[in-house]
One Martini backbone bead per residue (centre of mass of N, CA, C, O) as a GRO file, in nm:
protein
  132
    1UNK     BB    1  -0.360   2.973   3.835
    2UNK     BB    2  -0.359   2.681   3.651
    3UNK     BB    3  -0.562   2.516   3.430
    4UNK     BB    4  -0.683   2.238   3.319
    5UNK     BB    5  -0.793   2.095   3.070
    6UNK     BB    6  -1.049   1.954   2.961
    7UNK     BB    7  -1.179   1.674   2.907
    8UNK     BB    8  -1.297   1.474   2.696
    9UNK     BB    9  -1.592   1.364   2.500
   10UNK     BB   10  -1.640   1.075   2.337
   11UNK     BB   11  -1.968   1.121   2.288
   12UNK     BB   12  -1.887   1.373   2.134
   13UNK     BB   13  -1.877   1.442   1.798
   14UNK     BB   14  -1.680   1.712   1.850
   15UNK     BB   15  -1.455   1.557   1.968
   16UNK     BB   16  -1.108   1.531   1.928
   17UNK     BB   17  -1.064   1.246   2.043
   18UNK     BB   18  -1.185   1.090   1.810
   19UNK     BB   19  -0.975   1.168   1.595
   20UNK     BB   20  -0.733   1.058   1.747
   21UNK     BB   21  -0.830   0.763   1.765
   22UNK     BB   22  -0.842   0.722   1.461
   23UNK     BB   23  -0.533   0.758   1.420
   24UNK     BB   24  -0.410   0.560   1.660
   25UNK     BB   25  -0.610   0.295   1.582
   26UNK     BB   26  -0.429   0.185   1.370
   27UNK     BB   27  -0.231  -0.054   1.239
   28UNK     BB   28  -0.010   0.132   1.126
   29UNK     BB   29   0.050   0.294   1.376
   30UNK     BB   30   0.127   0.058   1.557
   31UNK     BB   31   0.367  -0.037   1.381
   32UNK     BB   32   0.532   0.221   1.368
   33UNK     BB   33   0.566   0.261   1.671
   34UNK     BB   34   0.711  -0.005   1.722
   35UNK     BB   35   0.958   0.039   1.542
   36UNK     BB   36   1.045   0.314   1.668
   37UNK     BB   37   1.068   0.213   1.963
   38UNK     BB   38   1.290  -0.003   1.910
   39UNK     BB   39   1.496   0.233   1.801
   40UNK     BB   40   1.515   0.387   2.038
   41UNK     BB   41   1.666   0.695   1.977
   42UNK     BB   42   1.661   0.623   1.693
   43UNK     BB   43   1.645   0.621   1.358
   44UNK     BB   44   1.423   0.575   1.069
   45UNK     BB   45   1.386   0.493   0.761
   46UNK     BB   46   1.148   0.476   0.533
   47UNK     BB   47   1.246   0.217   0.385
   48UNK     BB   48   1.266   0.049   0.648
   49UNK     BB   49   0.976   0.066   0.732
   50UNK     BB   50   0.861  -0.069   0.480
   51UNK     BB   51   1.014  -0.341   0.524
   52UNK     BB   52   0.894  -0.387   0.834
   53UNK     BB   53   0.592  -0.345   0.691
   54UNK     BB   54   0.387  -0.553   0.583
   55UNK     BB   55   0.160  -0.418   0.329
   56UNK     BB   56   0.252  -0.137   0.309
   57UNK     BB   57   0.215   0.145   0.155
   58UNK     BB   58   0.359   0.428   0.068
   59UNK     BB   59   0.113   0.608   0.119
   60UNK     BB   60   0.026   0.501   0.403
   61UNK     BB   61   0.295   0.561   0.540
   62UNK     BB   62   0.297   0.863   0.482
   63UNK     BB   63   0.031   0.933   0.625
   64UNK     BB   64   0.106   0.823   0.902
   65UNK     BB   65   0.361   0.998   0.948
   66UNK     BB   66   0.230   1.272   0.916
   67UNK     BB   67   0.042   1.240   1.158
   68UNK     BB   68   0.261   1.196   1.375
   69UNK     BB   69   0.400   1.467   1.329
   70UNK     BB   70   0.157   1.659   1.365
   71UNK     BB   71   0.103   1.535   1.671
   72UNK     BB   72   0.404   1.499   1.806
   73UNK     BB   73   0.512   1.179   1.788
   74UNK     BB   74   0.708   1.274   1.556
   75UNK     BB   75   1.017   1.299   1.369
   76UNK     BB   76   1.151   1.473   1.086
   77UNK     BB   77   1.434   1.395   0.863
   78UNK     BB   78   1.624   1.556   0.600
   79UNK     BB   79   1.843   1.462   0.359
   80UNK     BB   80   2.031   1.646   0.110
   81UNK     BB   81   1.992   1.420  -0.114
   82UNK     BB   82   2.034   1.192  -0.400
   83UNK     BB   83   1.808   1.100  -0.275
   84UNK     BB   84   1.633   1.162  -0.019
   85UNK     BB   85   1.669   1.122   0.331
   86UNK     BB   86   1.428   0.977   0.550
   87UNK     BB   87   1.365   1.040   0.898
   88UNK     BB   88   1.253   0.870   1.205
   89UNK     BB   89   1.116   0.963   1.533
   90UNK     BB   90   1.028   0.957   1.849
   91UNK     BB   91   0.885   1.109   2.086
   92UNK     BB   92   0.797   1.116   2.404
   93UNK     BB   93   0.499   1.099   2.333
   94UNK     BB   94   0.526   0.855   2.141
   95UNK     BB   95   0.648   0.660   2.350
   96UNK     BB   96   0.390   0.667   2.536
   97UNK     BB   97   0.212   0.506   2.319
   98UNK     BB   98   0.338   0.218   2.329
   99UNK     BB   99   0.206   0.099   2.578
  100UNK     BB  100  -0.097   0.082   2.487
  101UNK     BB  101  -0.040  -0.057   2.213
  102UNK     BB  102   0.095  -0.311   2.327
  103UNK     BB  103  -0.149  -0.403   2.488
  104UNK     BB  104  -0.336  -0.435   2.243
  105UNK     BB  105  -0.164  -0.633   2.084
  106UNK     BB  106  -0.157  -0.849   2.304
  107UNK     BB  107  -0.458  -0.896   2.321
  108UNK     BB  108  -0.498  -0.983   2.026
  109UNK     BB  109  -0.304  -1.225   2.031
  110UNK     BB  110  -0.441  -1.379   2.273
  111UNK     BB  111  -0.759  -1.358   2.133
  112UNK     BB  112  -0.779  -1.447   1.830
  113UNK     BB  113  -0.896  -1.735   1.847
  114UNK     BB  114  -1.167  -1.650   1.977
  115UNK     BB  115  -1.253  -1.461   1.753
  116UNK     BB  116  -1.248  -1.664   1.522
  117UNK     BB  117  -1.456  -1.852   1.648
  118UNK     BB  118  -1.689  -1.648   1.662
  119UNK     BB  119  -1.695  -1.595   1.357
  120UNK     BB  120  -1.759  -1.885   1.267
  121UNK     BB  121  -2.029  -1.904   1.413
  122UNK     BB  122  -2.164  -1.660   1.281
  123UNK     BB  123  -2.129  -1.752   0.986
  124UNK     BB  124  -2.289  -2.018   1.013
  125UNK     BB  125  -2.557  -1.887   1.091
  126UNK     BB  126  -2.586  -1.713   0.839
  127UNK     BB  127  -2.574  -1.942   0.631
  128UNK     BB  128  -2.820  -2.111   0.747
  129UNK     BB  129  -3.032  -1.879   0.730
  130UNK     BB  130  -3.000  -1.828   0.411
  131UNK     BB  131  -3.077  -2.146   0.321
  132UNK     BB  132  -3.391  -2.157   0.444
   0.00000   0.00000   0.00000
């Protein structure tokens, strides 16, 4: 009989789940996964990813993709051309990440106005407390 590995303990500072959440919880990871999920099962070239994700630097996109590939969430394929063409696609594991990330993106979009309002109230309190 094979036993399942124990679940992580998010509150244990040594738990690898924390590091994984740090990697998959970034805005860039969420956007890359969204673009790749929309293209699935097809690949997307690095340059196309960069065009479709406004504001991401080449370095940040590269770091994000490297992390996704290392974690087994995406696959990288390089065409030996000059310059090389680099393609990415999600693995089945990566596709399974799109569901919770989409839910989180949806929650953020739905509640952003309330969050902005709360921030404005907090900022006003801070401003008035500092001027008195």
